[in-house]
Short mmCIF file of C-alpha atoms and ligand atoms in Angstrom, two decimals:
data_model
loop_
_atom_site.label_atom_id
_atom_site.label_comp_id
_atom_site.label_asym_id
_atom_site.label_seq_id
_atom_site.Cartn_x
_atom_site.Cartn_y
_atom_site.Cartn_z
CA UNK A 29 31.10 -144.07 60.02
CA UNK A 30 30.55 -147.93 60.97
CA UNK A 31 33.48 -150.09 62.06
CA UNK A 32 32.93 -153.60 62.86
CA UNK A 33 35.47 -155.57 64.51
CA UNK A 34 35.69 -159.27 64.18
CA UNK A 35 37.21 -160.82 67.69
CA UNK A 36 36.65 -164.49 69.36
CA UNK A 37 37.30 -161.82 72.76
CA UNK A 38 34.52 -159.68 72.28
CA UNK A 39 34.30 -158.55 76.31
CA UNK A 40 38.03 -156.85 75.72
CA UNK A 41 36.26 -154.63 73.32
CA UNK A 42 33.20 -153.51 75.31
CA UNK A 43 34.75 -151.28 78.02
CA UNK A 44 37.28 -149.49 76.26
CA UNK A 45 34.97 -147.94 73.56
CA UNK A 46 32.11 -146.94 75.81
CA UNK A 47 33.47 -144.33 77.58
CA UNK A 48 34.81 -140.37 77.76
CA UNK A 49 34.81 -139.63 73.92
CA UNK A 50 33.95 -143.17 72.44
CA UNK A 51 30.62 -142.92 74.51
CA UNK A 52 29.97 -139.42 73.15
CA UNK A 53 31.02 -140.05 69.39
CA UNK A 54 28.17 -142.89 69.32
CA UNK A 55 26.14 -141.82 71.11
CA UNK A 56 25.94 -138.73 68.66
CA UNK A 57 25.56 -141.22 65.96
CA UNK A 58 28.52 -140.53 64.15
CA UNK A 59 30.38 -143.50 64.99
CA UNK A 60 28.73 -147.18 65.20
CA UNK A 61 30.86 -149.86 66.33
CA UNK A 62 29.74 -153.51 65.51
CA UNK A 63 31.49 -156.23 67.80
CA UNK A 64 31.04 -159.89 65.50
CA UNK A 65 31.63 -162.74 68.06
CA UNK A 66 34.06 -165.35 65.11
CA UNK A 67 32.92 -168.13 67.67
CA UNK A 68 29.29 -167.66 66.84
CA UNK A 69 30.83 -169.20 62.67
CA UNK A 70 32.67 -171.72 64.78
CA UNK A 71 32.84 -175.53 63.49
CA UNK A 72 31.10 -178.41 65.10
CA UNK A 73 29.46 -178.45 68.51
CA UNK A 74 32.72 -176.58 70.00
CA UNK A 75 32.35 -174.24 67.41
CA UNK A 76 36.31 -174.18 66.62
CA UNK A 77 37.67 -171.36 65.36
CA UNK A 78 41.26 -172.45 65.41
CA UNK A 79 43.76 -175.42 64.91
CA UNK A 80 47.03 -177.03 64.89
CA UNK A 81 49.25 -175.68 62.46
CA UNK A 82 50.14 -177.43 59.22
CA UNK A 83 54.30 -178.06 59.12
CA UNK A 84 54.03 -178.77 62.82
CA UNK A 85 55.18 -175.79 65.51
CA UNK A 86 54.07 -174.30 69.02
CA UNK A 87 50.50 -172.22 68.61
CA UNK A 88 46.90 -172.41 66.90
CA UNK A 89 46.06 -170.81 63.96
CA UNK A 90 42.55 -169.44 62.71
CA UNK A 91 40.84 -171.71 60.51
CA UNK A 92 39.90 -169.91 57.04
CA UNK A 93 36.59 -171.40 57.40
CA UNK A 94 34.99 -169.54 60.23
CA UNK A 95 36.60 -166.31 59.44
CA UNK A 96 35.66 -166.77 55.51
CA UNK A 97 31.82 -167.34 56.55
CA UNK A 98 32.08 -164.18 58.59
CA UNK A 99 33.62 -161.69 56.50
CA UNK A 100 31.30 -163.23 53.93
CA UNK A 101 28.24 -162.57 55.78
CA UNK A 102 29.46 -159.11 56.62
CA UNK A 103 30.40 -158.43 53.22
CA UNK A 104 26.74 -159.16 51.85
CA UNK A 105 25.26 -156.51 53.75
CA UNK A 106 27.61 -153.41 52.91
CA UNK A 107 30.56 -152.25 51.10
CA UNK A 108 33.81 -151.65 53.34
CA UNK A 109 36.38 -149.67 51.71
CA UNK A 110 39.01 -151.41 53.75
CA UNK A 111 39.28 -155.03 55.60
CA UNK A 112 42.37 -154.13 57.87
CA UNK A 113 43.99 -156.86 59.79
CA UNK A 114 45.94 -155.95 63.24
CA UNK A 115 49.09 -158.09 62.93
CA UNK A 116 52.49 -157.06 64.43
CA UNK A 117 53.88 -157.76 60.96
CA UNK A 118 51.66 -154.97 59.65
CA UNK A 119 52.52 -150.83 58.78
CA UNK A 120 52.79 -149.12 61.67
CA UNK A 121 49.96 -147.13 62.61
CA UNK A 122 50.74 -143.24 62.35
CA UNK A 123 48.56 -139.95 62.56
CA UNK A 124 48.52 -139.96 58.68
CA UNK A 125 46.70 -143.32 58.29
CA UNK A 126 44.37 -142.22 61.07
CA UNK A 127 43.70 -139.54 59.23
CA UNK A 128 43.06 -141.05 56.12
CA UNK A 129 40.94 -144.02 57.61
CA UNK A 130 38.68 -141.42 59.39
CA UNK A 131 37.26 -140.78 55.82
CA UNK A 132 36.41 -144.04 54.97
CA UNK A 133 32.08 -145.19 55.69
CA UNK A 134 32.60 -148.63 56.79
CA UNK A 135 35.32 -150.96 57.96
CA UNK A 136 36.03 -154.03 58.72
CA UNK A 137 38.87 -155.03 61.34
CA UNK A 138 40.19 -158.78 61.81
CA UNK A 139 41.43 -159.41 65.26
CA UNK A 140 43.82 -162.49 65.57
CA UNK A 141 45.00 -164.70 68.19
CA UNK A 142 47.42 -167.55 68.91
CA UNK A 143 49.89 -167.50 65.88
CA UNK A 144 47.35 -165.59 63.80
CA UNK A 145 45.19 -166.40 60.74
CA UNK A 146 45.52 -168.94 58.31
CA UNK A 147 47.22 -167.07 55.44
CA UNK A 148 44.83 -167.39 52.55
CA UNK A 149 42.39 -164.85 54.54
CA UNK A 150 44.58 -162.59 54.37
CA UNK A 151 45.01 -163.21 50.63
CA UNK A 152 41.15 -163.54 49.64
CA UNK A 153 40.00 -160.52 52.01
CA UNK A 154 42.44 -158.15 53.68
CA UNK A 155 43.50 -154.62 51.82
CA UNK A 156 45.32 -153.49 55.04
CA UNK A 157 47.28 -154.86 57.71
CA UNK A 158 48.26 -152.66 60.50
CA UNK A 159 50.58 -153.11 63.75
CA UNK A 160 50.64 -150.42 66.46
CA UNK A 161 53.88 -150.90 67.45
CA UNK A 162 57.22 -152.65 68.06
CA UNK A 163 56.14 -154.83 70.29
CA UNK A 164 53.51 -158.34 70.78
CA UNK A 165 50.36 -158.64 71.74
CA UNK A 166 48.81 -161.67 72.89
CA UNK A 167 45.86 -160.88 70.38
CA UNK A 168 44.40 -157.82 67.83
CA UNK A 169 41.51 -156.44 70.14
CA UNK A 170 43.49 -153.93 72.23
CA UNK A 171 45.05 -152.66 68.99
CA UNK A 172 41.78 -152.79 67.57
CA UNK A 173 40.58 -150.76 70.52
CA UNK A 174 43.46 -148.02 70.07
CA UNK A 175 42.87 -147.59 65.69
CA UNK A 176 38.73 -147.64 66.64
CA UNK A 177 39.71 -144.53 69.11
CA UNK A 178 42.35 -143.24 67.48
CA UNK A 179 40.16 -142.77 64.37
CA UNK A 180 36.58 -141.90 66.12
CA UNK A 181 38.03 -138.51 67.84
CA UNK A 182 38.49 -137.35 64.35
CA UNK A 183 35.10 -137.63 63.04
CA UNK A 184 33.49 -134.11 62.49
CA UNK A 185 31.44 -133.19 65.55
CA UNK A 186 32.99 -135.87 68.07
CA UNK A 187 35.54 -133.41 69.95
CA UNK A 188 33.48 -130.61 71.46
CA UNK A 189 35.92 -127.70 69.90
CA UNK A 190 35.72 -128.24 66.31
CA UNK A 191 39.29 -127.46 65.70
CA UNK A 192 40.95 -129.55 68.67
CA UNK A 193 42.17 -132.47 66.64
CA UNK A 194 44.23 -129.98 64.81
CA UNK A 195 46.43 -129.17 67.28
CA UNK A 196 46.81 -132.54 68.74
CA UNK A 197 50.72 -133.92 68.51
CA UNK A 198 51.88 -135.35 65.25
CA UNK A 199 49.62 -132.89 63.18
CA UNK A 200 52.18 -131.37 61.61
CA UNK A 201 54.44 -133.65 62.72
CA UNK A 202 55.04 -131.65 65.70
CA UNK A 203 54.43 -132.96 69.65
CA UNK A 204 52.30 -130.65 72.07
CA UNK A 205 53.84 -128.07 73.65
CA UNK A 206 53.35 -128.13 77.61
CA UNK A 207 49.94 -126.99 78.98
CA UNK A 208 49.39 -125.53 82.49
CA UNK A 209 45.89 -124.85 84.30
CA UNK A 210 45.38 -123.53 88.00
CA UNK A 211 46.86 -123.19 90.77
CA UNK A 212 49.46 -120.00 89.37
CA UNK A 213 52.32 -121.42 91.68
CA UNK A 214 52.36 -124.98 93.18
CA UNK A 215 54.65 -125.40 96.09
CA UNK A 216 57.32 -122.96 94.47
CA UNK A 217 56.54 -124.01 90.30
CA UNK A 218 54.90 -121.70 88.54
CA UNK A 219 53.32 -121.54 85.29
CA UNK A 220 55.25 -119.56 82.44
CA UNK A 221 54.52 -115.40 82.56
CA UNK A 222 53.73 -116.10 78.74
CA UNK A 223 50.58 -117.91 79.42
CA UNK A 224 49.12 -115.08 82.24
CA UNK A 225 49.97 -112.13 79.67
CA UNK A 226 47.06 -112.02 77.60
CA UNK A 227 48.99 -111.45 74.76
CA UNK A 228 47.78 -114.06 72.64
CA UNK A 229 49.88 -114.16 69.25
CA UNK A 230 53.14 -113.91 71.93
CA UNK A 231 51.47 -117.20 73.78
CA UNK A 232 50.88 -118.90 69.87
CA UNK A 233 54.45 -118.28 69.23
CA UNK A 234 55.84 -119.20 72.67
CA UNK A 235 53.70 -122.62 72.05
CA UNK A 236 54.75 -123.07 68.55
CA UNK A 237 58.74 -122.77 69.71
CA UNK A 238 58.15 -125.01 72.77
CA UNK A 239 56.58 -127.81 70.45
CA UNK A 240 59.77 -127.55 68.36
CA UNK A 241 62.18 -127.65 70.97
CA UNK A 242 60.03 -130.63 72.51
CA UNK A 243 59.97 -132.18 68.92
CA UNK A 244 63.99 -131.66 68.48
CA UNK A 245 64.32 -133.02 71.78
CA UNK A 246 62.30 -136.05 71.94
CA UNK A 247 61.61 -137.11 67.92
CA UNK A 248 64.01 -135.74 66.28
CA UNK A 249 62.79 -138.55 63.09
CA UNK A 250 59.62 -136.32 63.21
CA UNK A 251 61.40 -133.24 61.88
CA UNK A 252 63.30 -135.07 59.37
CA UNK A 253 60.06 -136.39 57.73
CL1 LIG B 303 47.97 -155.10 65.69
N1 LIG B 303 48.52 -157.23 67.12
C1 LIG B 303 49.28 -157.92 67.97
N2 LIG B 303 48.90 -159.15 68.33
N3 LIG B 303 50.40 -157.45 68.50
C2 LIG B 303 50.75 -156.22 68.14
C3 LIG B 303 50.01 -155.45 67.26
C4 LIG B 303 48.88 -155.99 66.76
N4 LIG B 303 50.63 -154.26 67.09
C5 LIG B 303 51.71 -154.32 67.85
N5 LIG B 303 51.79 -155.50 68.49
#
């Protein structure tokens, strides 16, 4: 899978996706990430990228132009089955689209800034706009940083046991039920009998109630899905 990530920030994107499991997933080859600097399709010996706002108002906007000659240029060279935006007014992202996204051969992400991009990109290019949460970001890239992850540990051959992702919280809708690793007994807590038994469809069970009760404690909206 390819993902390329248009940002006028590209050093916020560097670090986070070249370590622990990012590092491994590309290195592997099963995950490229392309970083496209918008400032390098800048206007004018400043290369702009952004502008007042017509209407009048507080902020900068991306200017169409840059971004259009970008996804342009990107566009002539392969086929991405989405062009996703990362916008707070977007779907918020859950396992599901993660899921579904991890199919997909190439993508294309939009990172915005200031007040965001002029609205006719979003018209002319983007299929999907995403938000991760709730909350505001001063720009896309982090966002961009936690869909790029949150979709390369999926990939087939990325996490070391096959069958890992599986299990992971929100799966089956479900959060993780507690894990425990040595010492037996830390300054008077132990670890649950369960786990030392050997008695491994009893521990399956034990872990399958525990993510329930965890799931009817903490997201109960997760259960009524
Ligand atoms: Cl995708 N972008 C920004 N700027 N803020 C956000 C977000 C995205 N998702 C949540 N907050």
């Amino acid at each position: 899978m390819r993902i390329d990530i248009i940002t006028v920030l590209p050093e916020l994107l560097h670090s986070p996706l070249q370590h622990s499991i990012m590092k491994r997933a590309q290195e592997r080859g099963l995950l490229e990430v392309c970083i496209e600097d918008l400032r390098a399709y800048g206007l004018g010996k400043h290369k702009q990228v952004d502008d007042y706002q017509y209407g009048g108002g507080a902020g900068m906007v991306m200017m169409i132009e840059p971004l259009s000659n970008c996804v342009e240029t990107l566009k002539a060279q392969r086929t991405y089955q989405e062009i996703i935006y990362l916008t707070p007014d977007g779907v918020r992202l859950n396992q599901s689209i993660c899921n579904q996204l991890s199919l997909k051969e190439n993508l294309l992400l939009i990172c915005g800034h200031y007040k965001g991009i002029d609205e006719r990109v979003r018209e002319k290019y983007v299929t999907l706009e995403i938000s991760i949460g709730d909350y505001v970001l001063s720009g896309g890239e982090l966002a961009a940083a936690v869909l790029v992850d949150s979709i390369g540990r999926l990939l087939p051959g990325v996490l070391n046991d096959e069958t890992s992702a599986l299990f992971d919280s929100f799966q089956d809708n479900l959060l993780a039920p507690p894990v425990y690793t040595r010492p037996v007994e830390f300054k008077g807590q132990k670890v649950p009998d369960i786990l030392l038994s050997g008695n491994f469809s009893a521990i399956e069970e034990w872990r399958y109630e525990q993510a329930l009760q965890r799931t009817q404690q903490r997201r109960p909206d997760l259960l009524a899905e």
